[in-house]
GROMACS .gro file of C-alpha atoms in nm:
model
  126
    1VAL     CA    1   1.085  -0.513  -1.513
    2PRO     CA    2   1.066  -0.642  -1.166
    3LEU     CA    3   0.772  -0.612  -0.956
    4LEU     CA    4   0.774  -0.502  -0.589
    5GLN     CA    5   0.618  -0.722  -0.357
    6ALA     CA    6   0.536  -0.630   0.017
    7ALA     CA    7   0.716  -0.857   0.235
    8GLY     CA    8   0.382  -0.933   0.468
    9LYS     CA    9   0.186  -1.233   0.339
   10LYS     CA   10  -0.141  -1.048   0.418
   11ASN     CA   11  -0.042  -0.783   0.178
   12SER     CA   12  -0.047  -0.998  -0.138
   13ASN     CA   13  -0.353  -0.818  -0.273
   14LEU     CA   14  -0.185  -0.482  -0.297
   15LEU     CA   15  -0.132  -0.316  -0.651
   16GLU     CA   16   0.190  -0.389  -0.807
   17ILE     CA   17   0.448  -0.119  -0.880
   18THR     CA   18   0.728  -0.147  -1.117
   19GLU     CA   19   1.084  -0.012  -1.055
   20ALA     CA   20   1.028   0.202  -1.396
   21GLU     CA   21   0.748   0.410  -1.161
   22LEU     CA   22   0.961   0.495  -0.915
   23GLN     CA   23   1.220   0.777  -0.850
   24GLU     CA   24   1.490   0.690  -0.541
   25GLN     CA   25   1.710   0.948  -0.361
   26PHE     CA   26   1.936   0.897  -0.067
   27VAL     CA   27   1.960   1.177   0.173
   28ARG     CA   28   2.097   1.244   0.518
   29GLY     CA   29   1.867   1.155   0.773
   30ASP     CA   30   1.739   1.400   1.045
   31GLY     CA   31   1.628   1.356   1.414
   32PRO     CA   32   1.849   1.178   1.691
   33GLY     CA   33   2.179   1.002   1.619
   34GLY     CA   34   2.448   1.257   1.617
   35GLN     CA   35   2.758   1.166   1.378
   36ALA     CA   36   2.602   0.805   1.261
   37THR     CA   37   2.308   1.018   1.123
   38ASN     CA   38   2.490   1.331   1.025
   39LYS     CA   39   2.757   1.160   0.788
   40THR     CA   40   2.579   0.894   0.617
   41ASN     CA   41   2.319   0.918   0.334
   42ASN     CA   42   2.109   0.635   0.441
   43CYS     CA   43   1.749   0.798   0.432
   44VAL     CA   44   1.558   0.690   0.126
   45VAL     CA   45   1.324   0.923  -0.037
   46LEU     CA   46   1.100   0.714  -0.291
   47LYS     CA   47   0.859   0.887  -0.529
   48HIS     CA   48   0.578   0.701  -0.720
   49VAL     CA   49   0.581   0.928  -1.030
   50PRO     CA   50   0.222   0.848  -1.164
   51SER     CA   51   0.037   0.928  -0.853
   52GLY     CA   52   0.310   1.210  -0.715
   53ILE     CA   53   0.317   1.011  -0.364
   54VAL     CA   54   0.653   1.064  -0.170
   55VAL     CA   55   0.767   0.841   0.103
   56LYS     CA   56   1.074   0.907   0.334
   57CYS     CA   57   1.217   0.613   0.512
   58HIS     CA   58   1.498   0.639   0.803
   59GLN     CA   59   1.412   0.368   1.024
   60THR     CA   60   1.717   0.195   1.041
   61ARG     CA   61   2.098   0.271   0.970
   62SER     CA   62   2.086   0.025   0.680
   63VAL     CA   63   2.020   0.160   0.335
   64GLU     CA   64   1.892  -0.157   0.202
   65LYS     CA   65   1.645  -0.222   0.497
   66ASN     CA   66   1.531   0.138   0.455
   67ARG     CA   67   1.490   0.087   0.063
   68LYS     CA   68   1.255  -0.222   0.152
   69ILE     CA   69   1.069  -0.050   0.420
   70ALA     CA   70   1.003   0.256   0.190
   71ARG     CA   71   0.876   0.057  -0.091
   72GLU     CA   72   0.655  -0.146   0.152
   73ILE     CA   73   0.516   0.182   0.263
   74LEU     CA   74   0.475   0.324  -0.074
   75GLN     CA   75   0.295   0.039  -0.202
   76GLN     CA   76   0.035   0.044   0.075
   77LYS     CA   77   0.000   0.415   0.036
   78VAL     CA   78  -0.072   0.373  -0.357
   79ASP     CA   79  -0.295   0.100  -0.308
   80LEU     CA   80  -0.523   0.313  -0.064
   81LEU     CA   81  -0.511   0.609  -0.317
   82TYR     CA   82  -0.655   0.389  -0.599
   83LYS     CA   83  -0.864   0.159  -0.411
   84GLY     CA   84  -0.991   0.367  -0.145
   85GLN     CA   85  -1.241   0.197   0.073
   86ASP     CA   86  -1.184  -0.123  -0.105
   87SER     CA   87  -0.824  -0.163  -0.034
   88ASP     CA   88  -0.700  -0.399   0.226
   89VAL     CA   89  -0.500  -0.151   0.381
   90PHE     CA   90  -0.824   0.060   0.480
   91LYS     CA   91  -1.004  -0.270   0.564
   92GLU     CA   92  -0.730  -0.366   0.831
   93LYS     CA   93  -0.686  -0.032   0.961
   94LYS     CA   94  -1.082  -0.017   1.004
   95ALA     CA   95  -1.072  -0.342   1.177
   96LEU     CA   96  -0.779  -0.245   1.397
   97GLU     CA   97  -0.968   0.084   1.497
   98LYS     CA   98  -1.271  -0.110   1.574
   99LYS     CA   99  -1.097  -0.389   1.781
  100LYS     CA  100  -0.936  -0.087   1.983
  101GLN     CA  101  -1.277   0.087   2.070
  102GLU     CA  102  -1.395  -0.234   2.158
  103LYS     CA  103  -1.131  -0.312   2.407
  104LYS     CA  104  -1.184   0.072   2.554
  105ARG     CA  105  -1.550  -0.026   2.623
  106ARG     CA  106  -1.470  -0.343   2.780
  107THR     CA  107  -1.218  -0.147   3.011
  108LYS     CA  108  -1.459   0.131   3.085
  109GLU     CA  109  -1.740  -0.150   3.197
  110ASN     CA  110  -1.494  -0.330   3.399
  111LEU     CA  111  -1.405  -0.003   3.584
  112GLU     CA  112  -1.766   0.113   3.641
  113ARG     CA  113  -1.824  -0.243   3.788
  114LYS     CA  114  -1.496  -0.218   3.998
  115LYS     CA  115  -1.650   0.122   4.128
  116LEU     CA  116  -1.975   0.003   4.206
  117LEU     CA  117  -1.842  -0.332   4.398
  118LYS     CA  118  -1.634  -0.081   4.595
  119GLU     CA  119  -1.934   0.158   4.649
  120MET     CA  120  -2.135  -0.151   4.775
  121GLN     CA  121  -1.849  -0.293   5.019
  122GLU     CA  122  -1.836   0.087   5.181
  123LEU     CA  123  -2.237   0.056   5.232
  124ASP     CA  124  -2.187  -0.281   5.388
  125LYS     CA  125  -1.939  -0.160   5.627
  126LYS     CA  126  -2.158   0.095   5.781
   0.00000   0.00000   0.00000
């Protein structure tokens, strides 16, 4: 039974999922796109039977690309479910969140400095 591998190099520690554990369906996608969306079954619905996690992917018009993307997303979700806070996905998400908060803090400090500098310049003019 072939094992699914995530495309990213950093996701190599994720739990492995076998094809036997998956149920796959192809359905019509929704959203914008008109006739291209309404006439083709290129939306992939992937279910991991043991955990009950369902992923729906309709990011591209290609069925093969959607299948690959759906498997990557499903693998990350299954890993997060079983490993919890020890999951690499969870750790990466926390690191990105921390980085974003740090950037916000620096931006706020810079704004306060600029405001203070402007006030000092106004006082010097008077």
